[in-house]
Amino acid sequence: MTAATVERLRAGFASGRTRPLEWRRTQLQALARMLRTHEAELAGALARDLGKPAPEAYATEIGFTLGEVRHALANLKRWTRPRRVAIPLALQPASARTTPQPQGVVLILAPWNYPLQLLLVPLCGALAAGNCAVLKPSELAPFTSALLATLLPRYLDTDAVAVVEGGTRTAGELLGQRFDHYFFTGSAGVGRQVMEAAARVPAPATLELGGKCPAIVHDGDLRTIARRIAFAKFTNAGQTCVAPDHVLVLREHAPELARQLRGAILEFFGADPAQSRDYGKIVNERHHRRLADALAEALDGGATVLSGGRHDARRRYFEPTVLVDAPSDSALAREEIFGPVLPLVVVQDLDDALERARQHQPPLAAYVFTRDPAVRARVEAGLRAGAIAVNACAVHLAAPGLPFGGIGASGLGRYHGRHSFEAFSQARPVFRKPLWPDTLRMAYPPYGGWRDRVLRWLLR
Ligand code: NAD
């Protein structure tokens, strides 16, 4: 079944249909039309899967993807244009250019937390670059997966785009097929398997993984800082790869920051967030249990809850929770939390904060709140991360001009905007040289004499 699908797309690619700019434009326009026409149904599926409020679903999934598609449509012509490349004297007369080529049939594997955005934003890049794509949405967001599997074939060229639904077994079958690019968003363990599959071909792989994104609070208006942190952390109930995982706060600001975080949670979700229409759900019981166990372990180890802490597995509800003093060997301190639990870690100074942030693998993003350019510069110089944001958390990824991706354990490769187009393209050089004059004869054997000297001069 998966083999037949890949074969169909391979034939589609070989037919050359995906190469013309017009085809790419038509596909992108159809993708935008699908998102606009079915916005309400898509938001409904996202609400069933993750309890996403409709405005949040629009901002982080549907509208976000539309923004990427619009950006690609506006820039497609420029991105696909050949680029001239300068030629050194030793090769003159000659000319050269690179022209972006599609890679072929690509595989896109998406996770459950932003099940629409993380499937369709890579697709946007793949189509803009003229590829065929097999998409596998996450089985843990079944309503979104089923709806996209129904809608996409109605709007897009079915000889170029296919949706394969299923879980680990289906994903394994897909990895048994040959693709020309593997684009994976998800956990590090599965990412390694994807990389191994790509290595067998061999083919390029983009891995969008996770990590523990720190937010360093150094100085500034703590009310605004708390709101920005709470917004990024509690959107989608904390199930966001670039959410601030933990806060490293200078001792003198810790009590006031805790107070302001409580205030921000109250302002956003009311006294009982369980009643709020603006607060999401945990994806399933397994993840709910993981979070409840991690919280219980930290509390047993001496952590103190500053806000929240209630949860209800039956309703997949987990209250926005802020705590302090999680033991350093607890799951909350060691692993990516991926849920609405925010540990505050009190630090002495910036050096202490940087030291603690460096105890973890490089994350997708590191955040610092400060008005001091010297502090900002030290964070930029002192931390490895996929991105750095100053006085903001997570929102940087909504700028399509910025490359998005991890470094080290948080991933490999970049996408969004032009970077998606480039990720799914081969910048193929074409070099042209006239037969006359035959200047290359400077390099021909037999060696020796004046030609050696001229060649050395040309290559100096
Ligand atoms: P996951 O790795 O369990 O699943 C991701 C996808 O891989 C799903 O489609 C799944 O069906 C598939 N899959 C599962 N087992 C597989 C296998 N053996 N072979 C091939 N494919 C397989 O990840 P998840 O739980 O859905 O997502 C959570 C993780 O994703 C977190 O670590 C988070 O940080 C990360 N994440 C990263 C980004 C990013 O942009 N970098 C965005 C969101 C989530």
PDB file of N, CA and C and ligand atoms in Angstrom, residues 109-113 118 136-139 166-168 171-172 175 184-187 190 193 208-211 241 336 338 364 404, ligand 1:
ATOM      1  N   LEU A 109       6.982  13.660   8.109  1.00  0.00           N
ATOM      2  CA  LEU A 109       6.396  12.997   9.285  1.00  0.00           C
ATOM      3  C   LEU A 109       6.139  14.057  10.351  1.00  0.00           C
ATOM      4  N   ALA A 110       4.899  14.154  10.818  1.00  0.00           N
ATOM      5  CA  ALA A 110       4.545  15.254  11.737  1.00  0.00           C
ATOM      6  C   ALA A 110       4.106  14.739  13.107  1.00  0.00           C
ATOM      7  N   PRO A 111       4.311  15.547  14.136  1.00  0.00           N
ATOM      8  CA  PRO A 111       3.863  15.174  15.489  1.00  0.00           C
ATOM      9  C   PRO A 111       2.446  15.661  15.756  1.00  0.00           C
ATOM     10  N   TRP A 112       1.984  15.472  17.003  1.00  0.00           N
ATOM     11  CA  TRP A 112       0.585  15.732  17.324  1.00  0.00           C
ATOM     12  C   TRP A 112       0.322  17.119  17.891  1.00  0.00           C
ATOM     13  N   ASN A 113       1.359  17.845  18.327  1.00  0.00           N
ATOM     14  CA  ASN A 113       1.075  19.042  19.138  1.00  0.00           C
ATOM     15  C   ASN A 113       0.573  20.229  18.310  1.00  0.00           C
ATOM     16  N   LEU A 118       2.549  21.682  11.546  1.00  0.00           N
ATOM     17  CA  LEU A 118       3.827  20.981  11.389  1.00  0.00           C
ATOM     18  C   LEU A 118       3.795  19.967  10.247  1.00  0.00           C
ATOM     19  N   LYS A 136       2.678  12.044   6.502  1.00  0.00           N
ATOM     20  CA  LYS A 136       2.077  11.215   7.546  1.00  0.00           C
ATOM     21  C   LYS A 136       1.771  12.064   8.767  1.00  0.00           C
ATOM     22  N   PRO A 137       0.480  12.372   8.964  1.00  0.00           N
ATOM     23  CA  PRO A 137       0.112  13.130  10.161  1.00  0.00           C
ATOM     24  C   PRO A 137       0.220  12.223  11.384  1.00  0.00           C
ATOM     25  N   SER A 138       0.140  12.826  12.563  1.00  0.00           N
ATOM     26  CA  SER A 138       0.267  12.037  13.791  1.00  0.00           C
ATOM     27  C   SER A 138      -1.035  11.331  14.129  1.00  0.00           C
ATOM     28  N   GLU A 139      -0.890  10.062  14.492  1.00  0.00           N
ATOM     29  CA  GLU A 139      -2.057   9.259  14.905  1.00  0.00           C
ATOM     30  C   GLU A 139      -2.595   9.726  16.259  1.00  0.00           C
ATOM     31  N   GLY A 166      -1.725   6.714   9.978  1.00  0.00           N
ATOM     32  CA  GLY A 166      -1.344   5.526  10.741  1.00  0.00           C
ATOM     33  C   GLY A 166      -0.349   5.858  11.817  1.00  0.00           C
ATOM     34  N   GLY A 167      -0.004   4.819  12.578  1.00  0.00           N
ATOM     35  CA  GLY A 167       0.897   5.003  13.711  1.00  0.00           C
ATOM     36  C   GLY A 167       2.300   4.521  13.425  1.00  0.00           C
ATOM     37  N   THR A 168       2.917   3.967  14.463  1.00  0.00           N
ATOM     38  CA  THR A 168       4.316   3.562  14.380  1.00  0.00           C
ATOM     39  C   THR A 168       4.556   2.546  13.257  1.00  0.00           C
ATOM     40  N   ALA A 171       4.455   4.257   9.967  1.00  0.00           N
ATOM     41  CA  ALA A 171       5.652   5.104   9.845  1.00  0.00           C
ATOM     42  C   ALA A 171       6.864   4.242   9.520  1.00  0.00           C
ATOM     43  N   GLY A 172       6.936   3.066  10.169  1.00  0.00           N
ATOM     44  CA  GLY A 172       8.047   2.139   9.916  1.00  0.00           C
ATOM     45  C   GLY A 172       8.034   1.671   8.462  1.00  0.00           C
ATOM     46  N   LEU A 175       9.335   4.336   6.309  1.00  0.00           N
ATOM     47  CA  LEU A 175      10.798   4.466   6.378  1.00  0.00           C
ATOM     48  C   LEU A 175      11.495   3.348   5.593  1.00  0.00           C
ATOM     49  N   PHE A 184      11.383  15.348   9.283  1.00  0.00           N
ATOM     50  CA  PHE A 184      10.773  14.787  10.484  1.00  0.00           C
ATOM     51  C   PHE A 184      10.653  15.820  11.603  1.00  0.00           C
ATOM     52  N   THR A 185       9.501  15.920  12.218  1.00  0.00           N
ATOM     53  CA  THR A 185       9.339  16.719  13.438  1.00  0.00           C
ATOM     54  C   THR A 185       8.840  15.783  14.523  1.00  0.00           C
ATOM     55  N   GLY A 186       9.533  15.736  15.639  1.00  0.00           N
ATOM     56  CA  GLY A 186       9.097  14.858  16.726  1.00  0.00           C
ATOM     57  C   GLY A 186      10.204  14.619  17.722  1.00  0.00           C
ATOM     58  N   SER A 187      10.185  13.433  18.311  1.00  0.00           N
ATOM     59  CA  SER A 187      11.115  13.137  19.414  1.00  0.00           C
ATOM     60  C   SER A 187      12.487  12.691  18.892  1.00  0.00           C
ATOM     61  N   VAL A 190      12.897   8.800  17.719  1.00  0.00           N
ATOM     62  CA  VAL A 190      12.373   8.481  16.384  1.00  0.00           C
ATOM     63  C   VAL A 190      13.210   9.232  15.331  1.00  0.00           C
ATOM     64  N   GLN A 193      15.950   7.185  14.139  1.00  0.00           N
ATOM     65  CA  GLN A 193      15.549   6.142  13.184  1.00  0.00           C
ATOM     66  C   GLN A 193      15.336   6.732  11.790  1.00  0.00           C
ATOM     67  N   GLU A 208      13.525  18.086  13.097  1.00  0.00           N
ATOM     68  CA  GLU A 208      13.051  19.146  13.990  1.00  0.00           C
ATOM     69  C   GLU A 208      12.701  18.473  15.305  1.00  0.00           C
ATOM     70  N   LEU A 209      13.583  18.589  16.293  1.00  0.00           N
ATOM     71  CA  LEU A 209      13.414  17.836  17.543  1.00  0.00           C
ATOM     72  C   LEU A 209      13.074  18.782  18.698  1.00  0.00           C
ATOM     73  N   GLY A 210      13.407  18.394  19.911  1.00  0.00           N
ATOM     74  CA  GLY A 210      12.986  19.214  21.058  1.00  0.00           C
ATOM     75  C   GLY A 210      14.140  19.595  21.957  1.00  0.00           C
ATOM     76  N   GLY A 211      13.839  19.815  23.220  1.00  0.00           N
ATOM     77  CA  GLY A 211      14.863  20.196  24.186  1.00  0.00           C
ATOM     78  C   GLY A 211      14.264  21.058  25.274  1.00  0.00           C
ATOM     79  N   CYS A 241       7.072  22.971  21.263  1.00  0.00           N
ATOM     80  CA  CYS A 241       8.503  22.658  21.305  1.00  0.00           C
ATOM     81  C   CYS A 241       9.351  23.873  21.663  1.00  0.00           C
ATOM     82  N   GLU A 336      12.640  17.335  28.872  1.00  0.00           N
ATOM     83  CA  GLU A 336      11.730  18.316  28.276  1.00  0.00           C
ATOM     84  C   GLU A 336      10.347  18.109  28.890  1.00  0.00           C
ATOM     85  N   PHE A 338       7.201  19.595  28.180  1.00  0.00           N
ATOM     86  CA  PHE A 338       6.158  19.456  27.155  1.00  0.00           C
ATOM     87  C   PHE A 338       4.759  19.418  27.767  1.00  0.00           C
ATOM     88  N   LEU A 364      15.961  24.303  21.184  1.00  0.00           N
ATOM     89  CA  LEU A 364      15.493  24.972  19.960  1.00  0.00           C
ATOM     90  C   LEU A 364      15.592  26.489  20.087  1.00  0.00           C
ATOM     91  N   PHE A 404      14.087  28.493  10.936  1.00  0.00           N
ATOM     92  CA  PHE A 404      13.655  27.821  12.160  1.00  0.00           C
ATOM     93  C   PHE A 404      14.225  26.412  12.189  1.00  0.00           C
TER      94      PHE A 404
HETATM   95  P1  NAD B   1       7.112  11.238  17.977  1.00  0.00           P
HETATM   96  O1  NAD B   1       8.547  11.159  17.638  1.00  0.00           O
HETATM   97  O2  NAD B   1       6.549  10.186  18.888  1.00  0.00           O
HETATM   98  O3  NAD B   1       6.212  11.174  16.648  1.00  0.00           O
HETATM   99  C1  NAD B   1       6.404  12.031  15.528  1.00  0.00           C
HETATM  100  C2  NAD B   1       5.939  11.320  14.261  1.00  0.00           C
HETATM  101  O4  NAD B   1       6.765  10.174  14.033  1.00  0.00           O
HETATM  102  C3  NAD B   1       4.502  10.814  14.297  1.00  0.00           C
HETATM  103  O5  NAD B   1       3.911  10.990  13.027  1.00  0.00           O
HETATM  104  C4  NAD B   1       4.674   9.344  14.602  1.00  0.00           C
HETATM  105  O6  NAD B   1       3.629   8.541  14.111  1.00  0.00           O
HETATM  106  C5  NAD B   1       5.957   9.020  13.884  1.00  0.00           C
HETATM  107  N1  NAD B   1       6.646   7.863  14.437  1.00  0.00           N
HETATM  108  C6  NAD B   1       6.495   7.312  15.658  1.00  0.00           C
HETATM  109  N2  NAD B   1       7.301   6.226  15.791  1.00  0.00           N
HETATM  110  C7  NAD B   1       7.958   6.106  14.638  1.00  0.00           C
HETATM  111  C8  NAD B   1       8.945   5.206  14.145  1.00  0.00           C
HETATM  112  N3  NAD B   1       9.390   4.205  14.902  1.00  0.00           N
HETATM  113  N4  NAD B   1       9.432   5.408  12.915  1.00  0.00           N
HETATM  114  C9  NAD B   1       8.985   6.435  12.165  1.00  0.00           C
HETATM  115  N5  NAD B   1       8.066   7.318  12.569  1.00  0.00           N
HETATM  116  C10 NAD B   1       7.552   7.164  13.775  1.00  0.00           C
HETATM  117  O7  NAD B   1       6.909  12.703  18.559  1.00  0.00           O
HETATM  118  P2  NAD B   1       5.619  13.342  19.220  1.00  0.00           P
HETATM  119  O8  NAD B   1       5.390  12.723  20.572  1.00  0.00           O
HETATM  120  O9  NAD B   1       4.480  13.318  18.259  1.00  0.00           O
HETATM  121  O10 NAD B   1       6.100  14.861  19.408  1.00  0.00           O
HETATM  122  C11 NAD B   1       6.723  15.331  20.569  1.00  0.00           C
HETATM  123  C12 NAD B   1       8.156  15.708  20.319  1.00  0.00           C
HETATM  124  O11 NAD B   1       8.262  16.504  19.160  1.00  0.00           O
HETATM  125  C13 NAD B   1       8.766  16.550  21.421  1.00  0.00           C
HETATM  126  O12 NAD B   1      10.058  16.085  21.748  1.00  0.00           O
HETATM  127  C14 NAD B   1       8.857  17.948  20.831  1.00  0.00           C
HETATM  128  O13 NAD B   1       9.856  18.752  21.367  1.00  0.00           O
HETATM  129  C15 NAD B   1       9.079  17.656  19.392  1.00  0.00           C
HETATM  130  N6  NAD B   1       8.624  18.750  18.563  1.00  0.00           N
HETATM  131  C16 NAD B   1       9.529  19.460  17.854  1.00  0.00           C
HETATM  132  C17 NAD B   1       9.099  20.525  17.066  1.00  0.00           C
HETATM  133  C18 NAD B   1      10.053  21.326  16.243  1.00  0.00           C
HETATM  134  O14 NAD B   1       9.593  22.121  15.438  1.00  0.00           O
HETATM  135  N7  NAD B   1      11.348  21.174  16.381  1.00  0.00           N
HETATM  136  C19 NAD B   1       7.751  20.834  17.010  1.00  0.00           C
HETATM  137  C20 NAD B   1       6.864  20.082  17.752  1.00  0.00           C
HETATM  138  C21 NAD B   1       7.306  19.032  18.504  1.00  0.00           C
END
